Amino acid sequence: MSSEQNKTFFIETFGCQMNFHDSEKVAGSLVSQGYRQVQTVEEADLIFYNTCSIRDKAEQKVFHRLNDYKKLQKQGKQFAVIGCVAQQEGERIFERAPHVSLVAGSASYSHLPEMLVQIGRGERATGLDDRQTDETFETEFTARVSPHRGYITIIEGCDKFCAYCVVPYTRGRERSRTVESVLDEARQIVQGGLTEIQLLGQNVNSWADPEGKHTFATLLAEVGRVPGIRRVRFTTSHPRHFTRQIVEVLDAGPTLCDHVHLPVQSGSTRVLTAMQREYTRDEYLERIAWIRQAKRELSITTDIIVGFPGETEEDFHQTLSLMDEVQFDGIFSFKYSPRPNTPAITMQDAIPEEEKTRRLNVLNEHQREIQRRNYQRHVGQVVEAMVEGTQHKLGQVPGRTTQNKPLNFTIPEGVAIPAVGSYVRVRVIRAHPNSLVGEMLAAEPTQ
Ligand code: 5AD
Ligand code: SF4
């Protein structure tokens, strides 16, 4: 028996869904090497932090964690920092936190086994990428955490270089997986008992077929046709590469969810140009018009940054007016945070912190009103919900509509509580700005 077989690890993840899914793959490949995953730092021999550096606050979290647990090194525990902060800070992490023995960016995860041997010998190990790699991290061992959704990374890295964004520097250049490997993974997920799939990529629709036959849209259609699949989602789409063909494929594919996440970032063409987003306000609105022309109603969500350097009150008002025009079903809103290595860090006319906070509050209040009306429209409808969890204390079961809206529902007397991952029909009876409330219909679950 090798010593790895006695070793335990704990992994904590920060950041986006890509990171959460990377952790599932890292954990799976460690388990396949004989390590055992545990749920607390105390039980672990090896502690992994899978980190995010999208905004300064996210980055600081990992250094707080490392500081909190520094004393555990004396008990022989080893620390590994992986993910975006690892790639960004590299060996500087050893200076800031000398108790760390492994630092690895996401483009080097396939080399983790060798790195673990190295730290087992008491050496330090690093796996850092210089945007050269064309490797993707594919493993047949994925420790899937979600009981109802299987994630598949179809494209890693980012070649977009938006002026504010750290991702091209932390996740390396774009590498797309082959259609066959994506479809194989989809079939495996179904065999494992899941019927919902989410395709992932920093720019999921920049996916480029290594064999040159498919577009992102036709890949999406293929995934939707895998037998046994009921719901397919995809994030994140970049407006520059969002085609009419994607909408046609959504129209033709009943398993493809009624939702598009299309980050706009700003409603002002001037700011979009400064951000190097490669589209104008009008081009973004043109894509929204395509989505609105779909045969079934698709929900649209977005990401918005306020307080980008040089953003005037007029620019900000253009973002508010774009929100009025589009009537988003949901937004993720952020205050601009200067990031190392990015072009925006040297830009003039920084917006003061208090002003960023004011704009963020105005923006969120504006969206709340839009969403209050948007969610209210569903009252009275009967919709399909996927069951995402077990019954809350209040007696409600958490579910989600195909439009990606949370729908918590009660169960009629005498009806069994539906299993996580099953689908039920629910009548919507109330709406909040961020969730719907309903009653499950007495009929049996649709699956
Ligand atoms: N500051 C604030 N928000 C950012 N995002 C990306 N970089 C930054 C930054 N430097 C936001 C964008 C992106 C989302 C994932 O995070 O809106 O779409
Ligand atoms: Fe954070 Fe971006 Fe890295 Fe995801 S890709 S973990 S959001 S920095």
CSV table of C-alpha atoms and ligand atoms in Angstrom, one decimal:
chain,number,residue,atom,x,y,z
A,1,MET,CA,0.0,0.0,0.0
A,2,SER,CA,1.5,3.4,-1.0
A,3,SER,CA,1.5,6.1,1.6
A,4,GLU,CA,-1.0,8.1,-0.6
A,5,GLN,CA,-3.6,5.5,0.4
A,6,ASN,CA,-3.6,6.7,3.9
A,7,LYS,CA,-3.7,10.4,3.1
A,8,THR,CA,-6.7,12.6,3.4
A,9,PHE,CA,-7.5,15.9,1.7
A,10,PHE,CA,-9.9,18.8,2.1
A,11,ILE,CA,-10.7,21.2,-0.7
A,12,GLU,CA,-12.4,24.6,-0.4
A,13,THR,CA,-13.4,26.5,-3.5
A,14,PHE,CA,-13.9,30.2,-4.2
A,15,GLY,CA,-15.1,31.8,-7.4
A,16,CYS,CA,-17.1,30.7,-10.4
A,17,GLN,CA,-18.7,27.5,-11.6
A,18,MET,CA,-15.6,26.7,-13.7
A,19,ASN,CA,-13.6,26.7,-10.4
A,20,PHE,CA,-16.2,24.6,-8.6
A,21,HIS,CA,-16.1,22.1,-11.5
A,22,ASP,CA,-12.3,22.1,-11.5
A,23,SER,CA,-12.4,21.2,-7.8
A,24,GLU,CA,-14.7,18.3,-8.7
A,25,LYS,CA,-12.1,17.1,-11.2
A,26,VAL,CA,-9.1,17.7,-8.9
A,27,ALA,CA,-10.9,15.8,-6.1
A,28,GLY,CA,-11.8,13.0,-8.5
A,29,SER,CA,-8.3,12.6,-9.7
A,30,LEU,CA,-6.9,12.6,-6.1
A,31,VAL,CA,-9.3,10.0,-5.1
A,32,SER,CA,-8.2,7.9,-8.1
A,33,GLN,CA,-4.7,8.2,-6.7
A,34,GLY,CA,-5.7,6.7,-3.4
A,35,TYR,CA,-6.3,9.9,-1.4
A,36,ARG,CA,-9.5,10.2,0.6
A,37,GLN,CA,-11.6,13.3,0.6
A,38,VAL,CA,-12.7,14.7,4.0
A,39,GLN,CA,-15.1,17.5,4.9
A,40,THR,CA,-13.1,19.4,7.5
A,41,VAL,CA,-9.6,21.0,7.7
A,42,GLU,CA,-9.0,19.2,11.0
A,43,GLU,CA,-9.3,15.7,9.4
A,44,ALA,CA,-7.1,16.5,6.4
A,45,ASP,CA,-3.4,15.9,5.8
A,46,LEU,CA,-3.5,18.0,2.6
A,47,ILE,CA,-5.5,21.3,2.4
A,48,PHE,CA,-6.4,22.7,-1.0
A,49,TYR,CA,-7.7,26.2,-1.7
A,50,ASN,CA,-9.0,26.6,-5.2
A,51,THR,CA,-8.9,30.4,-5.5
A,52,CYS,CA,-10.5,33.2,-7.4
A,53,SER,CA,-8.9,36.6,-8.3
A,54,ILE,CA,-11.7,38.2,-10.3
A,55,ARG,CA,-12.0,41.0,-7.8
A,56,ASP,CA,-9.7,42.1,-5.0
A,57,LYS,CA,-12.1,40.9,-2.3
A,58,ALA,CA,-12.1,37.3,-3.6
A,59,GLU,CA,-8.4,37.3,-3.8
A,60,GLN,CA,-8.0,38.5,-0.1
A,61,LYS,CA,-10.2,35.6,1.1
A,62,VAL,CA,-7.5,33.0,0.4
A,63,PHE,CA,-4.8,34.9,2.3
A,64,HIS,CA,-7.2,35.2,5.3
A,65,ARG,CA,-7.8,31.4,5.2
A,66,LEU,CA,-4.1,30.7,5.0
A,67,ASN,CA,-3.5,32.9,7.9
A,68,ASP,CA,-6.3,31.3,10.0
A,69,TYR,CA,-4.9,27.9,9.6
A,70,LYS,CA,-1.1,28.6,9.6
A,71,LYS,CA,-0.7,26.9,13.0
A,72,LEU,CA,-1.9,23.6,11.6
A,73,GLN,CA,1.4,23.2,9.7
A,74,LYS,CA,2.9,22.1,13.0
A,75,GLN,CA,0.6,19.1,13.0
A,76,GLY,CA,2.2,18.0,9.7
A,77,LYS,CA,-0.6,19.3,7.4
A,78,GLN,CA,0.4,20.6,4.0
A,79,PHE,CA,-1.2,23.4,2.1
A,80,ALA,CA,-1.8,23.8,-1.6
A,81,VAL,CA,-3.0,27.0,-3.3
A,82,ILE,CA,-4.5,26.3,-6.8
A,83,GLY,CA,-6.6,28.2,-9.3
A,84,CYS,CA,-6.6,31.8,-10.3
A,85,VAL,CA,-4.7,33.5,-7.4
A,86,ALA,CA,-2.1,30.7,-7.6
A,87,GLN,CA,-1.5,31.4,-11.3
A,88,GLN,CA,-1.5,35.2,-10.8
A,89,GLU,CA,0.8,35.3,-7.7
A,90,GLY,CA,2.9,32.3,-8.5
A,91,GLU,CA,5.9,31.8,-6.2
A,92,ARG,CA,5.1,35.1,-4.4
A,93,ILE,CA,2.6,33.0,-2.4
A,94,PHE,CA,5.5,31.1,-0.8
A,95,GLU,CA,6.8,34.5,0.5
A,96,ARG,CA,3.4,35.6,1.8
A,97,ALA,CA,2.5,32.2,3.2
A,98,PRO,CA,5.6,30.1,3.8
A,99,HIS,CA,3.6,27.2,5.1
A,100,VAL,CA,2.2,26.6,1.5
A,101,SER,CA,4.0,23.8,-0.3
A,102,LEU,CA,2.2,23.6,-3.7
A,103,VAL,CA,1.1,26.4,-6.0
A,104,ALA,CA,-0.6,25.5,-9.3
A,105,GLY,CA,-2.7,27.3,-11.9
A,106,SER,CA,-5.6,25.6,-13.6
A,107,ALA,CA,-3.7,24.9,-16.8
A,108,SER,CA,-1.3,22.6,-14.9
A,109,TYR,CA,-3.8,20.3,-13.1
A,110,SER,CA,-3.0,17.3,-15.2
A,111,HIS,CA,0.5,17.4,-13.6
A,112,LEU,CA,-0.9,17.4,-10.0
A,113,PRO,CA,0.1,13.8,-9.4
A,114,GLU,CA,3.8,14.6,-10.0
A,115,MET,CA,3.5,17.7,-7.9
A,116,LEU,CA,2.1,15.7,-5.0
A,117,VAL,CA,5.0,13.3,-5.1
A,118,GLN,CA,7.3,16.3,-4.9
A,119,ILE,CA,5.7,17.7,-1.8
A,120,GLY,CA,5.6,14.2,-0.3
A,121,ARG,CA,9.4,14.3,-0.5
A,122,GLY,CA,9.3,17.6,1.5
A,123,GLU,CA,10.0,19.8,-1.6
A,124,ARG,CA,7.9,22.7,-2.9
A,125,ALA,CA,6.0,22.2,-6.1
A,126,THR,CA,4.8,24.8,-8.7
A,127,GLY,CA,2.7,24.4,-11.8
A,128,LEU,CA,2.4,27.7,-13.6
A,129,ASP,CA,1.4,28.4,-17.1
A,130,ASP,CA,2.8,31.1,-19.4
A,131,ARG,CA,-0.2,31.0,-21.8
A,132,GLN,CA,1.6,28.4,-23.9
A,133,THR,CA,-0.2,25.3,-23.0
A,134,ASP,CA,-2.6,23.6,-25.3
A,135,GLU,CA,-3.5,21.0,-22.7
A,136,THR,CA,-7.1,20.6,-21.4
A,137,PHE,CA,-7.7,18.9,-18.1
A,138,GLU,CA,-9.6,15.8,-18.9
A,139,THR,CA,-10.1,13.1,-16.3
A,140,GLU,CA,-12.5,10.2,-16.1
A,141,PHE,CA,-12.5,10.7,-12.3
A,142,THR,CA,-14.8,13.6,-11.4
A,143,ALA,CA,-16.1,13.7,-7.9
A,144,ARG,CA,-19.4,15.4,-8.8
A,145,VAL,CA,-20.9,17.3,-6.0
A,146,SER,CA,-24.3,18.4,-7.3
A,147,PRO,CA,-27.0,15.8,-6.9
A,148,HIS,CA,-28.9,17.1,-10.0
A,149,ARG,CA,-26.5,18.8,-12.4
A,150,GLY,CA,-23.4,17.6,-14.2
A,151,TYR,CA,-20.9,20.2,-15.4
A,152,ILE,CA,-18.8,19.8,-18.5
A,153,THR,CA,-16.0,22.2,-19.4
A,154,ILE,CA,-16.0,22.5,-23.2
A,155,ILE,CA,-13.5,25.3,-23.5
A,156,GLU,CA,-10.8,26.4,-21.1
A,157,GLY,CA,-8.9,29.7,-20.9
A,158,CYS,CA,-9.8,33.0,-22.5
A,159,ASP,CA,-8.3,35.0,-25.4
A,160,LYS,CA,-10.6,38.0,-25.1
A,161,PHE,CA,-8.5,40.4,-23.0
A,162,CYS,CA,-11.3,42.7,-21.7
A,163,ALA,CA,-9.4,45.7,-20.2
A,164,TYR,CA,-10.7,45.0,-16.6
A,165,CYS,CA,-10.3,41.2,-16.5
A,166,VAL,CA,-7.7,39.0,-15.0
A,167,VAL,CA,-8.9,35.7,-16.5
A,168,PRO,CA,-6.8,35.6,-19.6
A,169,TYR,CA,-3.8,35.9,-17.3
A,170,THR,CA,-5.0,33.3,-14.8
A,171,ARG,CA,-6.5,30.6,-17.1
A,172,GLY,CA,-4.2,30.7,-20.1
A,173,ARG,CA,-5.2,30.6,-23.8
A,174,GLU,CA,-8.3,29.1,-25.2
A,175,ARG,CA,-8.3,25.3,-25.6
A,176,SER,CA,-11.5,23.6,-26.9
A,177,ARG,CA,-12.3,20.0,-26.3
A,178,THR,CA,-13.4,17.6,-29.1
A,179,VAL,CA,-17.0,16.9,-29.8
A,180,GLU,CA,-16.5,13.2,-29.0
A,181,SER,CA,-15.0,13.8,-25.6
A,182,VAL,CA,-17.8,16.3,-24.7
A,183,LEU,CA,-20.5,13.8,-25.8
A,184,ASP,CA,-18.8,10.9,-24.0
A,185,GLU,CA,-18.8,12.9,-20.8
A,186,ALA,CA,-22.5,13.8,-21.4
A,187,ARG,CA,-23.3,10.1,-21.8
A,188,GLN,CA,-21.4,9.3,-18.6
A,189,ILE,CA,-23.3,11.9,-16.7
A,190,VAL,CA,-26.6,10.4,-17.8
A,191,GLN,CA,-25.3,6.9,-16.9
A,192,GLY,CA,-24.5,8.3,-13.5
A,193,GLY,CA,-28.2,9.2,-13.0
A,194,LEU,CA,-28.2,12.9,-13.8
A,195,THR,CA,-30.5,14.5,-16.5
A,196,GLU,CA,-29.3,18.1,-16.4
A,197,ILE,CA,-26.0,19.2,-17.9
A,198,GLN,CA,-24.3,22.6,-17.9
A,199,LEU,CA,-21.7,23.4,-20.5
A,200,LEU,CA,-19.0,25.6,-19.1
A,201,GLY,CA,-16.4,28.0,-20.5
A,202,GLN,CA,-15.2,31.5,-19.8
A,203,ASN,CA,-16.4,32.2,-23.3
A,204,VAL,CA,-18.5,29.1,-23.9
A,205,ASN,CA,-19.5,30.3,-27.4
A,206,SER,CA,-15.9,30.8,-28.5
A,207,TRP,CA,-15.7,27.1,-28.5
A,208,ALA,CA,-14.0,26.1,-31.8
A,209,ASP,CA,-14.1,22.5,-33.0
A,210,PRO,CA,-10.6,21.1,-33.0
A,211,GLU,CA,-11.8,19.0,-36.0
A,212,GLY,CA,-13.4,21.9,-37.7
A,213,LYS,CA,-16.8,20.3,-38.3
A,214,HIS,CA,-19.1,21.8,-35.7
A,215,THR,CA,-20.0,25.3,-34.4
A,216,PHE,CA,-20.8,25.9,-30.7
A,217,ALA,CA,-24.5,25.9,-31.8
A,218,THR,CA,-24.3,22.5,-33.4
A,219,LEU,CA,-22.4,21.1,-30.5
A,220,LEU,CA,-25.1,22.4,-28.2
A,221,ALA,CA,-27.7,20.7,-30.4
A,222,GLU,CA,-25.7,17.4,-30.2
A,223,VAL,CA,-25.5,17.5,-26.4
A,224,GLY,CA,-29.3,18.2,-26.3
A,225,ARG,CA,-29.9,15.0,-28.2
A,226,VAL,CA,-27.9,12.7,-25.9
A,227,PRO,CA,-30.5,10.1,-24.8
A,228,GLY,CA,-31.8,10.6,-21.3
A,229,ILE,CA,-30.9,14.3,-21.1
A,230,ARG,CA,-33.7,16.6,-20.0
A,231,ARG,CA,-32.1,20.0,-19.5
A,232,VAL,CA,-29.0,21.6,-21.0
A,233,ARG,CA,-27.6,24.9,-19.9
A,234,PHE,CA,-24.5,26.9,-20.9
A,235,THR,CA,-22.5,29.7,-19.5
A,236,THR,CA,-20.9,32.2,-20.2
A,237,SER,CA,-21.7,33.5,-23.6
A,238,HIS,CA,-19.8,36.5,-25.1
A,239,PRO,CA,-22.0,38.8,-27.1
A,240,ARG,CA,-19.3,39.1,-29.8
A,241,HIS,CA,-19.7,35.4,-30.7
A,242,PHE,CA,-23.4,35.1,-30.0
A,243,THR,CA,-24.9,34.0,-33.3
A,244,ARG,CA,-28.5,33.7,-34.7
A,245,GLN,CA,-27.7,30.0,-35.1
A,246,ILE,CA,-27.6,29.6,-31.3
A,247,VAL,CA,-31.2,30.9,-31.1
A,248,GLU,CA,-32.3,28.6,-34.0
A,249,VAL,CA,-30.7,25.6,-32.2
A,250,LEU,CA,-32.5,26.6,-28.9
A,251,ASP,CA,-35.7,26.8,-30.9
A,252,ALA,CA,-35.3,23.4,-32.3
A,253,GLY,CA,-34.1,21.6,-29.1
A,254,PRO,CA,-36.7,21.0,-26.5
A,255,THR,CA,-34.1,19.9,-23.9
A,256,LEU,CA,-32.1,23.1,-24.3
A,257,CYS,CA,-33.2,25.4,-21.4
A,258,ASP,CA,-35.1,28.7,-22.0
A,259,HIS,CA,-32.3,30.9,-20.7
A,260,VAL,CA,-29.3,32.9,-22.1
A,261,HIS,CA,-26.7,34.5,-19.8
A,262,LEU,CA,-25.2,37.3,-21.9
A,263,PRO,CA,-23.0,39.7,-20.0
A,264,VAL,CA,-23.2,43.3,-21.3
A,265,GLN,CA,-21.0,45.0,-18.7
A,266,SER,CA,-22.1,48.5,-19.7
A,267,GLY,CA,-24.9,50.2,-21.7
A,268,SER,CA,-22.5,52.9,-23.0
A,269,THR,CA,-20.7,52.2,-26.3
A,270,ARG,CA,-17.9,54.6,-25.1
A,271,VAL,CA,-17.3,52.5,-22.0
A,272,LEU,CA,-17.6,49.2,-23.9
A,273,THR,CA,-14.9,50.5,-26.3
A,274,ALA,CA,-12.7,51.4,-23.3
A,275,MET,CA,-13.4,47.9,-21.9
A,276,GLN,CA,-12.3,46.3,-25.2
A,277,ARG,CA,-15.5,44.3,-25.4
A,278,GLU,CA,-15.7,44.3,-29.2
A,279,TYR,CA,-19.3,45.2,-29.5
A,280,THR,CA,-21.4,48.4,-29.3
A,281,ARG,CA,-24.6,49.0,-27.4
A,282,ASP,CA,-26.6,48.6,-30.6
A,283,GLU,CA,-24.9,45.3,-31.5
A,284,TYR,CA,-25.7,44.0,-28.0
A,285,LEU,CA,-29.4,45.0,-28.5
A,286,GLU,CA,-29.4,43.3,-31.9
A,287,ARG,CA,-28.5,40.0,-30.2
A,288,ILE,CA,-31.2,40.6,-27.6
A,289,ALA,CA,-33.7,41.1,-30.5
A,290,TRP,CA,-32.7,37.7,-32.0
A,291,ILE,CA,-33.2,36.1,-28.6
A,292,ARG,CA,-36.6,37.8,-28.3
A,293,GLN,CA,-37.7,36.4,-31.7
A,294,ALA,CA,-37.3,32.8,-30.5
A,295,LYS,CA,-40.4,30.7,-30.6
A,296,ARG,CA,-40.5,30.1,-26.9
A,297,GLU,CA,-39.8,32.8,-24.3
A,298,LEU,CA,-36.2,32.8,-23.3
A,299,SER,CA,-35.1,34.5,-20.1
A,300,ILE,CA,-32.0,36.7,-20.3
A,301,THR,CA,-29.6,37.5,-17.6
A,302,THR,CA,-26.4,39.6,-17.6
A,303,ASP,CA,-23.4,40.9,-15.7
A,304,ILE,CA,-22.8,44.6,-15.2
A,305,ILE,CA,-19.8,46.5,-13.9
A,306,VAL,CA,-20.3,50.0,-12.5
A,307,GLY,CA,-17.5,52.6,-12.0
A,308,PHE,CA,-15.1,51.5,-14.7
A,309,PRO,CA,-12.4,54.2,-15.0
A,310,GLY,CA,-13.9,57.3,-16.8
A,311,GLU,CA,-17.5,56.1,-16.5
A,312,THR,CA,-19.6,59.4,-16.4
A,313,GLU,CA,-23.0,59.9,-15.0
A,314,GLU,CA,-24.3,59.9,-18.6
A,315,ASP,CA,-22.6,56.5,-19.3
A,316,PHE,CA,-24.1,55.1,-16.2
A,317,HIS,CA,-27.6,56.4,-17.2
A,318,GLN,CA,-27.1,54.6,-20.5
A,319,THR,CA,-26.6,51.4,-18.6
A,320,LEU,CA,-29.9,52.0,-16.7
A,321,SER,CA,-31.7,52.8,-20.0
A,322,LEU,CA,-30.3,49.6,-21.5
A,323,MET,CA,-31.8,47.7,-18.5
A,324,ASP,CA,-35.1,49.3,-19.2
A,325,GLU,CA,-34.9,48.2,-22.9
A,326,VAL,CA,-33.9,44.7,-22.3
A,327,GLN,CA,-35.9,44.0,-19.1
A,328,PHE,CA,-33.4,41.4,-17.8
A,329,ASP,CA,-34.7,38.5,-15.8
A,330,GLY,CA,-31.6,38.8,-13.5
A,331,ILE,CA,-28.3,40.6,-13.2
A,332,PHE,CA,-25.0,40.1,-11.4
A,333,SER,CA,-23.7,43.5,-10.6
A,334,PHE,CA,-20.2,44.5,-9.5
A,335,LYS,CA,-18.2,47.5,-8.6
A,336,TYR,CA,-15.1,47.8,-10.8
A,337,SER,CA,-12.1,46.4,-9.0
A,338,PRO,CA,-8.6,47.1,-10.4
A,339,ARG,CA,-6.7,43.9,-11.2
A,340,PRO,CA,-3.0,43.3,-11.6
A,341,ASN,CA,-1.6,42.9,-15.1
A,342,THR,CA,-4.8,44.3,-16.8
A,343,PRO,CA,-4.7,47.4,-19.1
A,344,ALA,CA,-7.5,49.1,-17.0
A,345,ILE,CA,-5.2,49.3,-13.9
A,346,THR,CA,-3.3,52.2,-15.5
A,347,MET,CA,-6.3,54.1,-16.8
A,348,GLN,CA,-7.0,57.6,-15.6
A,349,ASP,CA,-10.2,58.9,-14.0
A,350,ALA,CA,-10.7,56.3,-11.4
A,351,ILE,CA,-14.2,56.5,-9.9
A,352,PRO,CA,-14.2,57.1,-6.1
A,353,GLU,CA,-15.3,54.1,-4.0
A,354,GLU,CA,-18.4,55.9,-2.5
A,355,GLU,CA,-19.5,56.8,-6.0
A,356,LYS,CA,-19.2,53.2,-7.2
A,357,THR,CA,-21.2,52.1,-4.2
A,358,ARG,CA,-23.9,54.7,-5.0
A,359,ARG,CA,-24.1,53.6,-8.6
A,360,LEU,CA,-24.3,50.0,-7.6
A,361,ASN,CA,-27.2,50.7,-5.2
A,362,VAL,CA,-29.1,52.7,-7.8
A,363,LEU,CA,-28.5,49.9,-10.4
A,364,ASN,CA,-29.7,47.2,-8.0
A,365,GLU,CA,-32.8,49.2,-7.0
A,366,HIS,CA,-33.6,49.8,-10.7
A,367,GLN,CA,-33.3,46.1,-11.5
A,368,ARG,CA,-35.4,45.1,-8.4
A,369,GLU,CA,-38.3,47.0,-9.9
A,370,ILE,CA,-37.8,45.4,-13.3
A,371,GLN,CA,-37.6,42.0,-11.7
A,372,ARG,CA,-40.6,42.5,-9.5
A,373,ARG,CA,-42.7,42.9,-12.6
A,374,ASN,CA,-40.9,40.2,-14.5
A,375,TYR,CA,-41.4,37.6,-11.8
A,376,GLN,CA,-45.0,38.7,-11.2
A,377,ARG,CA,-45.9,37.7,-14.8
A,378,HIS,CA,-45.4,34.0,-13.9
A,379,VAL,CA,-48.2,34.0,-11.2
A,380,GLY,CA,-51.0,31.7,-12.4
A,381,GLN,CA,-48.7,29.8,-14.9
A,382,VAL,CA,-48.2,26.1,-14.6
A,383,VAL,CA,-44.5,25.3,-15.2
A,384,GLU,CA,-42.1,22.4,-14.9
A,385,ALA,CA,-39.7,22.6,-12.0
A,386,MET,CA,-36.6,20.4,-11.4
A,387,VAL,CA,-36.4,19.4,-7.8
A,388,GLU,CA,-33.1,20.7,-6.5
A,389,GLY,CA,-33.1,19.9,-2.8
A,390,THR,CA,-35.0,18.5,0.1
A,391,GLN,CA,-37.9,20.1,1.9
A,392,HIS,CA,-37.2,23.3,3.9
A,393,LYS,CA,-38.4,23.9,7.4
A,394,LEU,CA,-41.3,26.0,6.0
A,395,GLY,CA,-42.5,22.9,4.1
A,396,GLN,CA,-41.3,24.2,0.7
A,397,VAL,CA,-39.2,22.2,-1.7
A,398,PRO,CA,-36.6,24.1,-3.7
A,399,GLY,CA,-36.9,23.8,-7.5
A,400,ARG,CA,-35.8,25.7,-10.6
A,401,THR,CA,-37.7,26.5,-13.8
A,402,THR,CA,-36.1,26.0,-17.2
A,403,GLN,CA,-35.7,29.8,-17.3
A,404,ASN,CA,-33.4,29.4,-14.3
A,405,LYS,CA,-35.7,31.0,-11.8
A,406,PRO,CA,-35.9,29.5,-8.3
A,407,LEU,CA,-39.3,28.1,-7.7
A,408,ASN,CA,-40.1,26.9,-4.1
A,409,PHE,CA,-43.2,24.9,-3.9
A,410,THR,CA,-45.5,23.1,-1.4
A,411,ILE,CA,-46.7,19.6,-1.8
A,412,PRO,CA,-50.4,18.7,-1.7
A,413,GLU,CA,-51.5,16.5,1.2
A,414,GLY,CA,-51.0,12.8,0.5
A,415,VAL,CA,-48.5,13.3,-2.2
A,416,ALA,CA,-45.0,11.9,-1.7
A,417,ILE,CA,-42.1,14.4,-1.6
A,418,PRO,CA,-40.4,14.2,-5.0
A,419,ALA,CA,-36.8,13.1,-5.3
A,420,VAL,CA,-34.0,15.5,-5.9
A,421,GLY,CA,-33.4,15.6,-9.7
A,422,SER,CA,-36.9,14.7,-10.6
A,423,TYR,CA,-39.3,17.0,-12.5
A,424,VAL,CA,-42.7,18.1,-11.3
A,425,ARG,CA,-45.5,20.4,-12.6
A,426,VAL,CA,-46.1,23.4,-10.3
A,427,ARG,CA,-48.7,26.2,-10.3
A,428,VAL,CA,-47.0,29.6,-9.5
A,429,ILE,CA,-49.0,31.3,-6.8
A,430,ARG,CA,-46.7,34.2,-5.7
A,431,ALA,CA,-43.7,36.0,-6.8
A,432,HIS,CA,-40.8,37.7,-5.1
A,433,PRO,CA,-38.2,39.8,-7.0
A,434,ASN,CA,-35.8,36.8,-6.9
A,435,SER,CA,-37.9,33.7,-6.6
A,436,LEU,CA,-41.3,32.2,-7.3
A,437,VAL,CA,-43.6,30.3,-4.9
A,438,GLY,CA,-45.9,27.6,-6.1
A,439,GLU,CA,-47.9,24.5,-5.4
A,440,MET,CA,-47.0,21.2,-6.9
A,441,LEU,CA,-49.9,19.7,-9.0
A,442,ALA,CA,-51.2,16.5,-7.5
A,443,ALA,CA,-50.2,14.5,-10.6
A,444,GLU,CA,-47.2,12.3,-10.5
A,445,PRO,CA,-43.8,13.8,-11.3
A,446,THR,CA,-43.2,13.8,-15.1
A,447,GLN,CA,-40.3,11.5,-14.5
B,1,5AD,N1,-14.0,44.2,-11.5
B,1,5AD,C1,-15.4,44.0,-11.3
B,1,5AD,N2,-16.0,43.1,-11.9
B,1,5AD,C2,-15.4,42.3,-12.7
B,1,5AD,N3,-15.8,41.2,-13.5
B,1,5AD,C3,-14.7,40.7,-14.1
B,1,5AD,N4,-13.6,41.4,-13.9
B,1,5AD,C4,-14.0,42.4,-13.0
B,1,5AD,C5,-13.3,43.5,-12.3
B,1,5AD,N5,-12.0,43.7,-12.5
B,1,5AD,C6,-17.2,40.8,-13.6
B,1,5AD,C7,-17.7,40.8,-15.0
B,1,5AD,C8,-17.7,39.4,-15.4
B,1,5AD,C9,-18.0,38.7,-14.1
B,1,5AD,C10,-17.7,37.2,-14.0
B,1,5AD,O1,-17.2,39.4,-13.1
B,1,5AD,O2,-19.0,41.4,-15.0
B,1,5AD,O3,-18.7,39.1,-16.4
B,2,SF4,FE1,-12.5,33.8,-10.4
B,2,SF4,FE2,-12.5,34.3,-13.0
B,2,SF4,FE3,-10.8,32.5,-12.0
B,2,SF4,FE4,-13.5,32.0,-12.2
B,2,SF4,S1,-12.0,32.3,-13.9
B,2,SF4,S2,-12.2,31.6,-10.5
B,2,SF4,S3,-14.3,34.0,-11.8
B,2,SF4,S4,-10.8,34.7,-11.6
